[in-house]
Coordinates of C-alpha atoms in Angstrom, one line a residue:
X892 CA 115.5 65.1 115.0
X893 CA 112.5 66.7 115.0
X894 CA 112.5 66.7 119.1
X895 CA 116.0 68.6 119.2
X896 CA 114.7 71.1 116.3
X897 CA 112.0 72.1 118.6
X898 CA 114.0 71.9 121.5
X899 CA 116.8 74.1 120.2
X900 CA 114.2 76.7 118.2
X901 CA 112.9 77.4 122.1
X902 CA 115.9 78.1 123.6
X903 CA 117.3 80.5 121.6
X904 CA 114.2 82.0 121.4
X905 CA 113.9 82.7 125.0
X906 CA 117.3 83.6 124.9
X907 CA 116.7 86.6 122.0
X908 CA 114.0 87.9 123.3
X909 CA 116.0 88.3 126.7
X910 CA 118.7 89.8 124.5
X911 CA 115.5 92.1 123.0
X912 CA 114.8 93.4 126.6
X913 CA 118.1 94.3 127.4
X914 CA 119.8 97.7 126.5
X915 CA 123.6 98.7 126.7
X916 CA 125.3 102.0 126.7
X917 CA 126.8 103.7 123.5
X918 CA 129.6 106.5 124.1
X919 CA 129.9 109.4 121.5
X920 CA 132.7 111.9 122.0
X921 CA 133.0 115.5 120.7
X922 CA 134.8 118.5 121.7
X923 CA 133.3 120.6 124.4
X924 CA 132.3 124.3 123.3
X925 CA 130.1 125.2 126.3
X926 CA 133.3 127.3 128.2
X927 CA 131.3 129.9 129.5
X928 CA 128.7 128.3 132.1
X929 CA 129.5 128.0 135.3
X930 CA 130.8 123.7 137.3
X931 CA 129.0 122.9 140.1
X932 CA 131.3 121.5 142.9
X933 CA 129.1 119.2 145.4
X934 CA 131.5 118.5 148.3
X935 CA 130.7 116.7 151.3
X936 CA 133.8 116.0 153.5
X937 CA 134.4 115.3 157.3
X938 CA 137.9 116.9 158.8
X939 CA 139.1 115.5 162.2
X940 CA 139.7 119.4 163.2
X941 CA 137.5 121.6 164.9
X942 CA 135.0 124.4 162.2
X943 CA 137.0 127.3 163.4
X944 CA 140.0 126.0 162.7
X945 CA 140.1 125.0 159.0
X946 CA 138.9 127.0 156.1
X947 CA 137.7 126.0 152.4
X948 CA 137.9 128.2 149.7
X949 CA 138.8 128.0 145.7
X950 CA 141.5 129.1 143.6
X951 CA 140.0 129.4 140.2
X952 CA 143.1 130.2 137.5
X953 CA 141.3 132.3 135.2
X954 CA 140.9 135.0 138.3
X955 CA 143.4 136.5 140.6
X956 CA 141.1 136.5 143.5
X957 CA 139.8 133.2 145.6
X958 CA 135.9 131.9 144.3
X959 CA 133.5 132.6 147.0
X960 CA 133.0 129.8 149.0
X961 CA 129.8 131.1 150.7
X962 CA 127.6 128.1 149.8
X963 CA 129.8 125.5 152.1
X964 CA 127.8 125.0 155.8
X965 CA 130.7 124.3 158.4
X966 CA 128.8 121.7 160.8
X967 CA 130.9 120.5 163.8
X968 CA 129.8 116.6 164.4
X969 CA 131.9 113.8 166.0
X970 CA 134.6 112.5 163.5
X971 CA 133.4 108.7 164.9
X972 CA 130.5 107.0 162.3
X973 CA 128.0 105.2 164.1
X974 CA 127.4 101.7 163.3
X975 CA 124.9 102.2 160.4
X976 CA 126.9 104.6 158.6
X977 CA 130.1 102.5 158.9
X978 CA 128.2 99.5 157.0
X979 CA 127.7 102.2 154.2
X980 CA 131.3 103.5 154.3
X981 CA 132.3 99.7 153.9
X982 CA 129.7 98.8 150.8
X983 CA 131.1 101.7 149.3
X984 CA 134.5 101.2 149.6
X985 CA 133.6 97.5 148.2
X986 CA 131.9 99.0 145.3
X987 CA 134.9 101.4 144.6
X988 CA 137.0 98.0 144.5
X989 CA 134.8 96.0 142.2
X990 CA 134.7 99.3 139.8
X991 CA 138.6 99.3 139.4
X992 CA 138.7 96.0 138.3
X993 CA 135.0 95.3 136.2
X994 CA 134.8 98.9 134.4
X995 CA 131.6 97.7 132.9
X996 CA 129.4 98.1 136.0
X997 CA 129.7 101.7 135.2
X998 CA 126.9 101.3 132.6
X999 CA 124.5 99.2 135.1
X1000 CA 124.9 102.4 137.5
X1001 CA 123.9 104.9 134.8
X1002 CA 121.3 102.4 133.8
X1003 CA 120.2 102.3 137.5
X1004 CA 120.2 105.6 138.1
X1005 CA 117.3 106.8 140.3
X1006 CA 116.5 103.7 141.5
X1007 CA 118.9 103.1 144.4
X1008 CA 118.8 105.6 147.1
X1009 CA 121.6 108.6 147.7
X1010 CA 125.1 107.8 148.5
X1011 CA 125.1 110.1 151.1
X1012 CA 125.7 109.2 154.8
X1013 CA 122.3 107.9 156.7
X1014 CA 121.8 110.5 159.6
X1015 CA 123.6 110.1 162.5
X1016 CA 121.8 109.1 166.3
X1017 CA 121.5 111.6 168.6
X1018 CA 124.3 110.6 171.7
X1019 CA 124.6 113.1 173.6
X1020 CA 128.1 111.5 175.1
X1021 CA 130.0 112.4 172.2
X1022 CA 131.5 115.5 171.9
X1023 CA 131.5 116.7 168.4
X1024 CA 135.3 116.8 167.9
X1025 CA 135.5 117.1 164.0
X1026 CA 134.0 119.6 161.2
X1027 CA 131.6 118.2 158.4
X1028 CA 131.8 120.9 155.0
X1029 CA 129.1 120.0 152.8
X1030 CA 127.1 122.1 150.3
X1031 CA 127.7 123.2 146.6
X1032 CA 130.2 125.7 144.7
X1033 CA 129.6 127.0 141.2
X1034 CA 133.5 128.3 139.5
X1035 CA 134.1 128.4 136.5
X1036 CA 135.2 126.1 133.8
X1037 CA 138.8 126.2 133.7
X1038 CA 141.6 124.4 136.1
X1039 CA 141.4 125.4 139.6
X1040 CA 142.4 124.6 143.1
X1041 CA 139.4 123.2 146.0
X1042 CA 141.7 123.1 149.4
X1043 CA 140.8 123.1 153.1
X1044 CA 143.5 124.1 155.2
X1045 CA 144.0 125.6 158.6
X1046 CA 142.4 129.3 159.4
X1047 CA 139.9 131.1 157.6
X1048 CA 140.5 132.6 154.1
X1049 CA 141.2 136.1 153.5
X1050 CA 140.9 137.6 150.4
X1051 CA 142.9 140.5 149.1
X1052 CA 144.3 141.8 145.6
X1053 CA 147.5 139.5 145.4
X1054 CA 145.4 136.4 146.1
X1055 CA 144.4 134.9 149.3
X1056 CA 145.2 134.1 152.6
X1057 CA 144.7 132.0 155.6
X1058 CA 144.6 133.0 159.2
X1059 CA 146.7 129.9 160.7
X1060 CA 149.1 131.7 162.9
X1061 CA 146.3 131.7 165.6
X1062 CA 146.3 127.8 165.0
X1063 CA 148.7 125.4 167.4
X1064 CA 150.9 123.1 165.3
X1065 CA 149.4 120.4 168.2
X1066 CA 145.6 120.8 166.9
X1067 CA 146.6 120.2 162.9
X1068 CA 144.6 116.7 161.9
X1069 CA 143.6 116.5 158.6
X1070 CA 142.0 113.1 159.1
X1071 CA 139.3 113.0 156.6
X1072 CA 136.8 111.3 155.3
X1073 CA 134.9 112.1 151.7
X1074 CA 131.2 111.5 151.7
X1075 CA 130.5 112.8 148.4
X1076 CA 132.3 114.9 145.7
X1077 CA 130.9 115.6 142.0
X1078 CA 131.0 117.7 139.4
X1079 CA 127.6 119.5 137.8
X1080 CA 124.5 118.2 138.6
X1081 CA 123.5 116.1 141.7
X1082 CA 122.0 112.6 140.4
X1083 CA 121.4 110.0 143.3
X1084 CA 122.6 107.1 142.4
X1085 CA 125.7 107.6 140.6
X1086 CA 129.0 106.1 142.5
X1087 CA 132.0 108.9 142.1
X1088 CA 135.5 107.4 142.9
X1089 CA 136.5 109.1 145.9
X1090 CA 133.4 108.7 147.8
X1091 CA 133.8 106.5 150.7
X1092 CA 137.4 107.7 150.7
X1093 CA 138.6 107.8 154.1
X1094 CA 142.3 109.1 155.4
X1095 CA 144.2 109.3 158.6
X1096 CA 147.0 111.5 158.9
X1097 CA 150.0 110.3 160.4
X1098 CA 151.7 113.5 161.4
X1099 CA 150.5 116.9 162.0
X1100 CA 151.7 118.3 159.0
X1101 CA 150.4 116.4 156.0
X1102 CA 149.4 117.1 153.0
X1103 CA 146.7 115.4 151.2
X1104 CA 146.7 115.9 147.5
X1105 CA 144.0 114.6 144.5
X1106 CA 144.4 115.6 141.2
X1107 CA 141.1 115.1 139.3
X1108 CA 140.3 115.3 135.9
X1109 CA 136.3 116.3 134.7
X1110 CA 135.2 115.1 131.7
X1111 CA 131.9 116.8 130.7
X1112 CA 129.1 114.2 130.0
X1113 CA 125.4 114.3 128.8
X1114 CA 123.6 111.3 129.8
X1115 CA 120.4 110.0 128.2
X1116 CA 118.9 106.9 129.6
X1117 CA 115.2 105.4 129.3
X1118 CA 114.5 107.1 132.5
X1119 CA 116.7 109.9 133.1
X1120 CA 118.3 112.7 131.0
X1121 CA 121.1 115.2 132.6
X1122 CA 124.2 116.7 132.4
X1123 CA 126.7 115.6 134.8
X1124 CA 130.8 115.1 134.9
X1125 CA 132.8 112.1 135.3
X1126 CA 136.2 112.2 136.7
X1127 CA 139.5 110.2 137.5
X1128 CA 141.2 110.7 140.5
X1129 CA 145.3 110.4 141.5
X1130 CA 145.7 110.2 144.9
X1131 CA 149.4 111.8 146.9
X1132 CA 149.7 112.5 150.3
X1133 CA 153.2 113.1 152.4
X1134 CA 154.8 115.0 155.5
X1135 CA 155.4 119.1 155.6
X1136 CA 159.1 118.8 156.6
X1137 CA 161.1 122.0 156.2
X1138 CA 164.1 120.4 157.1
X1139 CA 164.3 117.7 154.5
X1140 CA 163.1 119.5 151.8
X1141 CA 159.5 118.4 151.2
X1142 CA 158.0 122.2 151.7
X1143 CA 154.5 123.0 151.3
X1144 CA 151.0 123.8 153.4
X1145 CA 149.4 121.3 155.7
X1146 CA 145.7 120.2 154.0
X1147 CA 143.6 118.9 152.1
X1148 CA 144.2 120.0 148.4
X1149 CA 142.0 119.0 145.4
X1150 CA 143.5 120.2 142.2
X1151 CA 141.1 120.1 139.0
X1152 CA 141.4 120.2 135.3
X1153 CA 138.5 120.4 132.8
X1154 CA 138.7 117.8 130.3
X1155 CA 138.3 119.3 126.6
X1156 CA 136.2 116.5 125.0
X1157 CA 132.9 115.8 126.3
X1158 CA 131.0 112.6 126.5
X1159 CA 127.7 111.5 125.2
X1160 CA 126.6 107.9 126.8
X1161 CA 123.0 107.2 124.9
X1162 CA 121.1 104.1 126.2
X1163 CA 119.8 102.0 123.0
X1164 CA 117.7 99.4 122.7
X1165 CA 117.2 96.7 119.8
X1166 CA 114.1 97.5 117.0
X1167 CA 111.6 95.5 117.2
X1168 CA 112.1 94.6 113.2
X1169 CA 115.8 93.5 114.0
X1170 CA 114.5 91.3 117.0
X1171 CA 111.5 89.6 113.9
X1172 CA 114.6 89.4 111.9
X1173 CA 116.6 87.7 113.6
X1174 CA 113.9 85.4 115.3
X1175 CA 113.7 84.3 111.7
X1176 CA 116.5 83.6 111.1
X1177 CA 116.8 81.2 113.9
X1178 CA 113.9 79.3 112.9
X1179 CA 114.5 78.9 109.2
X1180 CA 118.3 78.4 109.9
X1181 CA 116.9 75.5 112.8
X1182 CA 114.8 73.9 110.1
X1183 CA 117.2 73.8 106.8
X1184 CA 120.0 72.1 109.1
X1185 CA 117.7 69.9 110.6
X1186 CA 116.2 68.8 107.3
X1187 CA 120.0 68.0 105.9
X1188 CA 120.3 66.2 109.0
X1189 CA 117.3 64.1 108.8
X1190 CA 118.0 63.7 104.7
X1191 CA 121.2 62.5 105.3
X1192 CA 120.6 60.2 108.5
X1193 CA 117.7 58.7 106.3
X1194 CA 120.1 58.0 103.5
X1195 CA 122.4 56.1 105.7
X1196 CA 119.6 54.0 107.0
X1197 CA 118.1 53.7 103.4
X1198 CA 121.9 52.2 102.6
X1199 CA 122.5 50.1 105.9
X1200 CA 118.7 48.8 105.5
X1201 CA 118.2 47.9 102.1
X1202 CA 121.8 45.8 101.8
X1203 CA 120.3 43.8 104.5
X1204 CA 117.4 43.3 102.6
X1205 CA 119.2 42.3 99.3
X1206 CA 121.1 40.0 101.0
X1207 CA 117.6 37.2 102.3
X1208 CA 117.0 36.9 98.1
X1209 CA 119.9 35.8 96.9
X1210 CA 120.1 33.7 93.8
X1211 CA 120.0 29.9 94.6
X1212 CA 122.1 27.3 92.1
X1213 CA 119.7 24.7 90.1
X1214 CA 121.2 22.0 88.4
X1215 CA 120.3 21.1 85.4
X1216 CA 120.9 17.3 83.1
X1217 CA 122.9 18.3 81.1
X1218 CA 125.8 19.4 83.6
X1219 CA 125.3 22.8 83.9
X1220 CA 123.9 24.8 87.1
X1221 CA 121.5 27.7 86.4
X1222 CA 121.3 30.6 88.7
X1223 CA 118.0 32.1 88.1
X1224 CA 115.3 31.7 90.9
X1225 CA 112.9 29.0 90.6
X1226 CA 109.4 29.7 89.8
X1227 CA 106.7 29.6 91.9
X1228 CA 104.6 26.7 90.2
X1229 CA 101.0 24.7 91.5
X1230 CA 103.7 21.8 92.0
X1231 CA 106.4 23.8 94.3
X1232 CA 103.1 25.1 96.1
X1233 CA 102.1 21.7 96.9

């Protein structure tokens, strides 16, 4: 008994204090009253159509005119990934799957945060035989923090009071590919580390004119961790794409069209750890819970044996029969005299 008490006391006392060091993620929600800073868009996406074709811009709601898109570098590269980049596309798009279906490796990437490198794309290898045949837009746009519209489509914006538009006339319906592939896309600040769910996203259009839709919805959230502390956004992502055909009805603009909507509740994920008083606490317990069982244990086992033991030992004095002259038996023991001894 006493083997298994020690035993068992050392194992669940390893096993606490690994509980001790561990920490898990608690989520507070409140309604958002910061509406009048400005959401940082961080885009980086590859379209399989030459820079001076397309055109990126974004339709805020709360203004008539398009949001300057001046921050967004157009950089024509080949829309092929080398073989290093590929492997990342791949562990990403395995990561994206494992997140769908275990939602609570969300907490061991905040907790991991600025430990693992950036998600972005390694940098490509200079080869000279490949033409660059597609158009990388990357960089940063601040709008402001109501619903809007982030699209590329074909031809340049132009603004003007009524809203926008796009030079596409100039454009052959031959030349429209809005292939794509989504290296990064966030909302507010820029942590490495943190998985969003559409990067890794890669699409290839089928037709000519198609239209790629993603309606996102930002939720606001303040993260504190043991090592980091920032405001950033999480979103959710549902995904449409289908054919521009006049004829059979389904109208619209060939592109890539990102429609956004800011969530009104914001989310507070805290990292928390157990006191050190609760850890003594329970460590007590253990022990002093280990040792009462155990000593019921051993009381009763040694009852049992006391029981099983002693009957045997009652049973080697048993009383013997003595007759006696006048008929009768007696069944007292005999005593021990100098005579018996002899």
């Amino acid at each position: 008994v006493s083997l298994i008490a020690f035993t068992t006391i050392a194992f669940l006392t390893i096993m606490e204090f690994m509980v001790y060091r561990d920490t898990w993620m608690k989520y507070e929600y409140e309604v958002d009253k910061d509406f009048t800073s400005k959401l940082r868009i961080n885009i980086d996406i590859t379209v399989a159509m030459r820079c001076q074709y397309v055109g990126a811009d974004v339709l805020d709601l709360a203004e008539t005119m398009v949001a300057s898109a001046d921050g967004l570098i157009y950089e024509p590269v080949p829309f092929e990934l080398t073989p290093q980049q590929k492997e990342l596309q791949r562990m990403l798009q395995l990561i994206q799957s494992r997140l769908q279906e275990e939602h609570s490796l969300q907490d061991v990437i905040f907790k991991s945060a600025f430990k693992s490198a950036s998600t972005a794309l390694p940098p490509r290898e200079d080869n000279s035989l490949q033409s660059p045949d597609a158009c990388r837009i990357h960089g940063h746009l601040y709008v402001n923090k109501v619903a809007g519209n982030f699209h590329i489509t074909v031809g340049k914006a132009i603004p003007h009071p009524r809203g926008h538009a796009h030079l596409a006339a100039l454009v052959s319906h031959e030349s429209y590919n809005f292939s794509h592939r989504i290296d990064h896309l966030s909302f507010g600040e820029l942590i490495p580390g943190i998985i969003n769910p559409l990067d890794g996203t890669e699409k290839i259009a089928s037709d000519h004119n198609q239209m790629f839709q993603y309606f996102i919805t930002v939720v606001p959230t303040k993260l504190h961790t043991y090592k980091i502390s920032a405001e950033t956004h999480q979103f959710s992502v549902t995904e449409r794409e289908r054919v521009i055909n006049h004829a059979a009805g389904s109208h619209g603009v060939s592109g890539i069209f990102m429609k956004y909507d800011i969530s009104s509740l914001m989310v507070t994920v805290t990292e928390e750890h157990m006191p050190f008083w609760q850890f003594l606490v329970r460590l007590c317990g253990i022990i002093g819970g280990i040792f009462s069982t155990t000593g019921i244990l051993h009381g009763f086992g040694r009852f049992v044996a006391e029981i099983i033991f002693c009957r045997f030992r009652l049973g080697s004095y048993r009383s013997t029969s003595v007759p006696l002259p006048d008929g009768h038996t007696s069944n007292h023991l005999p005593l021990i005299t100098d005579n018996n001894t002899h």
